[in-house]
Amino acid sequence: MSEITLESIRGLLFERGYITDHSIEMALFLSLKLQKPLLIEGPAGVGKTEIAKVMTQILATELIRLQCYEGLDASQALYEWNYQRQLLHLKATEESGISVEEKEKGLFEEKFLLKRPLLKAIQSPQKCVLLIDEVDRADEEFESFLLEVLSDWQITIPEIGTIKATSIPQVIVTGNRVRELSEALRRRCLYLWIDYPDFEKELMIVRNHLPNIDTKLAEQICSFMQVLRTQKLEKTPGIAETLDWATALATLHFSALDKNIIESTLGVILKDWKDIRSIQLSLSELLDKTGVYSKVDSI
């Protein structure tokens, strides 16, 4: 494909269904040009992970994803040895007359490595997109394993030595601020904060994903979501929930919202029973703020 420019990146994202703004465009462009990892933080469900998926399409390459979680360690993220294959190799060489030292040396060859996402990414024959998703869910100690990769684009394996990157991957690191990330990790990345969208942007996203949705319904959905996010909730709904709700209501052939419709479908946008109960009790007040009064015929 032709060279990606700052002017072209918005269109490339939009063509693939991602509604963007100038800060996102600039961060992605600089990350590509400077070959620097991009750390994206923000509330859950605002499109952080989706950026990596869209960039994979733009670059026409492979997406390699490392999903982080508590207890994640180097063997699961970098590499581990294929012990079963090593044992089979030892058994096959029992009668070969090879010395013990040679057998031990032969056990730690690259063919016995199980490549996990980080090693796989730096050994990719072409520039890939490496998504390190929800890095703040991993333990603080895990971040130290990332530093060598993100700084020098290499991984050191004690039994083999240092493996340098065949090509530098496009790295997207996401976090939901479950905990503070280390300064060392932040320094190695460009930074982007993505917040909940305003009404106009959210409406554009809904229309882009559901071009046939009723205009009034789309506007009411986005207006209600804007007000809903101002409430004290355990789990504030993101864009993903907005799209799920819009899809559900469009599938049911509704053309407008009313109190009964909202009450019966709250489980699509709210995922905590306390939140649902709280919104049910204050629904009339929320509807006053959004101006939703219309009734629709039952299905």
Coordinates of C-alpha atoms in Angstrom, one line a residue:
M1 CA 0.0 0.0 0.0
S2 CA 1.0 3.7 -0.4
E3 CA 2.9 5.4 2.4
I4 CA 0.7 6.4 5.4
T5 CA 0.5 10.1 6.0
L6 CA -1.0 12.1 8.8
E7 CA -3.6 13.4 6.3
S8 CA -4.5 9.9 5.1
I9 CA -4.7 8.1 8.4
R10 CA -8.2 9.3 9.3
G11 CA -9.6 8.0 6.0
L12 CA -7.8 4.7 6.5
L13 CA -9.3 4.3 9.9
F14 CA -12.8 5.4 8.8
E15 CA -12.8 3.0 5.9
R16 CA -12.4 0.2 8.4
G17 CA -15.2 1.4 10.7
Y18 CA -13.1 3.3 13.3
I19 CA -14.3 6.8 14.0
T20 CA -11.3 8.8 15.2
D21 CA -10.2 12.3 16.2
H22 CA -7.0 14.4 15.8
S23 CA -5.3 13.1 18.9
I24 CA -5.8 9.5 17.9
E25 CA -4.6 10.2 14.4
M26 CA -1.5 12.0 15.6
A27 CA -0.6 9.3 18.1
L28 CA -0.9 6.5 15.6
F29 CA 1.0 8.4 12.9
L30 CA 3.9 9.2 15.2
S31 CA 4.0 5.6 16.6
L32 CA 4.3 4.3 13.0
K33 CA 6.9 6.9 11.9
L34 CA 9.0 6.7 15.1
Q35 CA 8.6 3.0 15.5
K36 CA 7.7 3.5 19.1
P37 CA 5.2 1.5 21.1
L38 CA 1.9 3.3 21.8
L39 CA 0.4 3.1 25.3
I40 CA -3.3 3.6 25.2
E41 CA -5.2 4.1 28.4
G42 CA -8.9 4.9 29.1
P43 CA -12.1 3.4 30.5
A44 CA -13.1 -0.1 29.4
G45 CA -15.0 -0.3 26.1
V46 CA -13.9 2.9 24.4
G47 CA -12.1 1.3 21.5
K48 CA -8.5 0.8 22.7
T49 CA -8.1 -2.8 21.6
E50 CA -10.0 -2.1 18.4
I51 CA -7.2 0.3 17.3
A52 CA -4.8 -2.6 17.2
K53 CA -7.2 -4.7 15.1
V54 CA -7.8 -1.8 12.6
M55 CA -4.0 -1.1 12.4
T56 CA -3.5 -4.7 11.5
Q57 CA -5.9 -4.3 8.6
I58 CA -4.3 -1.0 7.4
L59 CA -0.8 -2.6 7.5
A60 CA -2.2 -5.8 5.9
T61 CA -0.3 -7.9 8.4
E62 CA -0.7 -10.3 11.3
L63 CA -2.1 -9.4 14.7
I64 CA -0.2 -11.1 17.6
R65 CA -2.0 -10.6 20.9
L66 CA -0.7 -11.0 24.4
Q67 CA -3.7 -10.9 26.8
C68 CA -2.4 -9.9 30.2
Y69 CA -3.7 -11.2 33.5
E70 CA -2.7 -11.5 37.1
G71 CA 0.1 -14.1 37.5
L72 CA 1.3 -13.8 33.8
D73 CA 5.0 -14.7 33.7
A74 CA 7.8 -14.8 31.2
S75 CA 7.3 -18.4 30.1
Q76 CA 3.7 -17.6 29.0
A77 CA 4.6 -14.3 27.3
L78 CA 8.1 -14.9 25.9
Y79 CA 8.9 -18.5 25.4
E80 CA 9.1 -21.9 27.1
W81 CA 10.9 -25.1 26.3
N82 CA 9.0 -28.0 24.8
Y83 CA 9.8 -30.5 27.5
Q84 CA 7.9 -33.4 25.9
R85 CA 9.9 -33.0 22.6
Q86 CA 13.1 -32.7 24.6
L87 CA 12.4 -36.0 26.4
L88 CA 11.6 -37.7 23.0
H89 CA 14.9 -36.3 21.7
L90 CA 16.8 -37.7 24.7
K91 CA 15.2 -41.1 24.3
A92 CA 16.0 -41.2 20.6
T93 CA 19.7 -40.5 21.3
E94 CA 20.1 -43.0 24.1
E95 CA 21.9 -45.5 22.0
S96 CA 23.7 -43.0 19.7
G97 CA 27.0 -42.9 21.6
I98 CA 26.7 -39.1 21.9
S99 CA 28.3 -37.8 25.1
V100 CA 26.2 -36.4 27.9
E101 CA 27.5 -32.9 27.3
E102 CA 26.5 -33.1 23.6
K103 CA 23.1 -34.4 24.5
E104 CA 22.5 -31.5 27.0
K105 CA 23.7 -29.0 24.5
G106 CA 21.4 -30.4 21.8
L107 CA 18.4 -30.1 24.2
F108 CA 18.5 -26.3 24.1
E109 CA 18.3 -25.6 20.4
E110 CA 15.7 -23.2 18.9
K111 CA 13.7 -26.1 17.4
F112 CA 12.7 -27.0 21.0
L113 CA 11.3 -23.6 21.8
L114 CA 7.6 -22.9 22.1
K115 CA 7.3 -19.3 20.9
R116 CA 4.9 -17.2 22.9
P117 CA 3.5 -13.9 21.7
L118 CA 6.6 -11.6 22.4
L119 CA 9.1 -14.0 20.8
K120 CA 6.8 -14.7 17.9
A121 CA 6.4 -11.0 17.3
I122 CA 10.0 -10.1 17.1
Q123 CA 10.8 -13.1 14.9
S124 CA 7.9 -12.4 12.5
P125 CA 9.4 -12.2 8.9
Q126 CA 7.3 -9.0 8.3
K127 CA 6.2 -6.1 10.4
C128 CA 3.3 -7.3 12.5
V129 CA 1.1 -5.6 15.1
L130 CA 1.8 -6.7 18.6
L131 CA -1.1 -6.0 21.0
I132 CA -0.2 -6.2 24.7
D133 CA -3.7 -6.0 26.1
E134 CA -4.6 -4.8 29.6
V135 CA -1.0 -4.7 30.8
D136 CA -2.1 -3.2 34.1
R137 CA -3.8 -6.5 35.0
A138 CA -0.4 -8.3 35.0
D139 CA 1.8 -8.1 38.1
E140 CA 4.3 -5.2 38.4
E141 CA 7.2 -7.7 38.0
F142 CA 6.0 -8.7 34.6
E143 CA 6.7 -5.2 33.2
S144 CA 10.4 -5.8 33.6
F145 CA 10.1 -8.6 31.1
L146 CA 8.7 -6.1 28.6
L147 CA 11.5 -3.5 28.9
E148 CA 14.2 -5.3 26.9
V149 CA 11.7 -6.0 24.1
L150 CA 10.3 -2.5 24.0
S151 CA 13.8 -0.8 24.3
D152 CA 16.1 -3.0 22.2
W153 CA 13.7 -5.2 20.3
Q154 CA 15.4 -8.3 21.5
I155 CA 14.9 -11.2 23.8
T156 CA 17.6 -12.9 25.8
I157 CA 17.3 -16.7 26.3
P158 CA 20.0 -17.9 28.7
E159 CA 20.5 -21.2 27.0
I160 CA 20.7 -19.7 23.4
G161 CA 21.7 -16.1 23.7
T162 CA 20.1 -12.9 22.4
I163 CA 17.5 -13.0 19.7
K164 CA 17.1 -9.7 17.9
A165 CA 14.0 -8.6 16.0
T166 CA 13.7 -9.7 12.4
S167 CA 11.5 -6.6 11.9
I168 CA 10.3 -4.1 14.5
P169 CA 6.6 -4.8 15.3
Q170 CA 4.0 -2.1 15.6
V171 CA 3.2 -2.3 19.3
I172 CA 0.0 -1.3 20.9
V173 CA -0.1 -1.5 24.8
T174 CA -3.5 -1.0 26.4
G175 CA -4.5 -0.4 30.0
N176 CA -7.6 0.4 32.0
R177 CA -5.7 2.0 35.0
V178 CA -6.4 -0.9 37.2
R179 CA -3.0 0.1 38.7
E180 CA -0.3 2.6 37.9
L181 CA 2.2 1.5 35.4
S182 CA 5.9 2.0 36.0
E183 CA 7.8 5.0 34.8
A184 CA 10.2 2.8 32.9
L185 CA 7.4 1.3 30.8
R186 CA 5.8 4.7 30.2
R187 CA 9.1 6.3 29.0
R188 CA 9.4 3.6 26.3
C189 CA 6.0 4.5 24.8
L190 CA 4.1 7.3 23.2
Y191 CA 0.9 7.9 25.2
L192 CA -2.7 8.3 24.2
W193 CA -5.7 8.7 26.5
I194 CA -9.1 7.7 25.0
D195 CA -12.2 8.9 26.9
Y196 CA -15.9 8.2 26.5
P197 CA -17.0 9.9 23.2
D198 CA -19.2 13.0 23.2
F199 CA -22.7 12.8 21.7
E200 CA -21.7 13.7 18.1
K201 CA -18.9 11.2 18.0
E202 CA -20.9 8.4 19.6
L203 CA -23.8 9.0 17.1
M204 CA -21.3 8.8 14.2
I205 CA -20.0 5.5 15.6
V206 CA -23.5 4.1 15.9
R207 CA -24.5 5.2 12.3
N208 CA -21.3 3.9 10.9
H209 CA -21.8 0.4 12.4
L210 CA -25.6 0.4 11.8
P211 CA -26.3 2.5 8.7
N212 CA -29.9 1.4 8.6
I213 CA -30.8 2.3 12.1
D214 CA -33.7 4.7 12.6
T215 CA -32.3 8.2 13.0
K216 CA -34.4 9.1 16.0
L217 CA -33.6 5.9 17.8
A218 CA -29.9 6.4 17.2
E219 CA -30.0 9.9 18.6
Q220 CA -32.1 8.8 21.7
I221 CA -29.7 5.9 22.4
C222 CA -26.7 8.2 22.3
S223 CA -28.4 10.9 24.4
F224 CA -29.4 8.4 27.0
M225 CA -25.9 6.9 27.1
Q226 CA -24.4 10.3 27.6
V227 CA -26.6 10.9 30.6
L228 CA -26.2 7.4 32.0
R229 CA -22.4 7.8 32.2
T230 CA -22.8 10.8 34.5
Q231 CA -24.3 8.5 37.2
K232 CA -22.3 6.7 39.9
L233 CA -22.0 3.2 38.5
E234 CA -19.9 0.2 39.4
K235 CA -19.3 -0.5 35.7
T236 CA -19.8 2.5 33.4
P237 CA -20.9 1.3 29.9
G238 CA -18.6 2.0 27.0
I239 CA -19.0 2.3 23.2
A240 CA -19.2 -1.5 22.9
E241 CA -22.4 -1.5 25.1
T242 CA -23.9 1.3 23.1
L243 CA -23.4 -0.7 19.9
D244 CA -24.8 -3.8 21.5
W245 CA -27.9 -1.9 22.6
A246 CA -28.4 -0.2 19.3
T247 CA -28.1 -3.5 17.5
A248 CA -30.6 -5.2 19.9
L249 CA -33.2 -2.4 19.5
A250 CA -32.8 -2.2 15.8
T251 CA -33.2 -6.0 15.6
L252 CA -36.4 -5.6 17.5
H253 CA -37.5 -3.0 15.0
F254 CA -38.0 -0.2 17.5
S255 CA -37.9 3.4 16.1
A256 CA -37.8 5.2 19.5
L257 CA -37.2 4.7 23.2
D258 CA -39.6 4.7 26.1
K259 CA -39.4 3.8 29.7
N260 CA -40.6 0.2 29.3
I261 CA -38.1 -0.5 26.4
I262 CA -35.2 0.8 28.5
E263 CA -36.2 -1.1 31.6
S264 CA -36.5 -4.4 29.7
T265 CA -33.1 -4.0 28.0
L266 CA -31.0 -2.5 30.7
G267 CA -29.1 -5.8 30.9
V268 CA -27.6 -5.1 27.5
I269 CA -25.8 -1.9 28.7
L270 CA -25.4 -2.5 32.4
K271 CA -23.5 -5.6 33.8
D272 CA -23.9 -5.1 37.5
W273 CA -27.2 -5.8 39.4
K274 CA -26.6 -2.8 41.7
D275 CA -26.3 -0.5 38.7
I276 CA -29.4 -1.9 37.1
R277 CA -31.4 -1.4 40.3
S278 CA -30.1 2.1 40.8
I279 CA -31.0 3.1 37.2
Q280 CA -34.4 1.5 37.5
L281 CA -35.1 3.7 40.5
S282 CA -33.9 6.9 38.8
L283 CA -35.1 6.1 35.3
S284 CA -37.9 8.8 35.2
E285 CA -35.3 11.5 36.2
L286 CA -32.9 10.3 33.5
L287 CA -35.6 10.3 30.9
D288 CA -36.4 13.9 31.8
K289 CA -32.8 14.8 31.2
T290 CA -32.7 13.1 27.8
G291 CA -36.2 14.2 26.6
V292 CA -37.2 10.6 25.9
Y293 CA -41.0 10.3 26.2
S294 CA -42.1 8.6 23.0
K295 CA -44.0 5.4 23.1
V296 CA -43.7 2.7 20.4
D297 CA -46.0 0.0 19.4
S298 CA -45.3 -3.4 20.9
I299 CA -43.8 -6.0 18.6

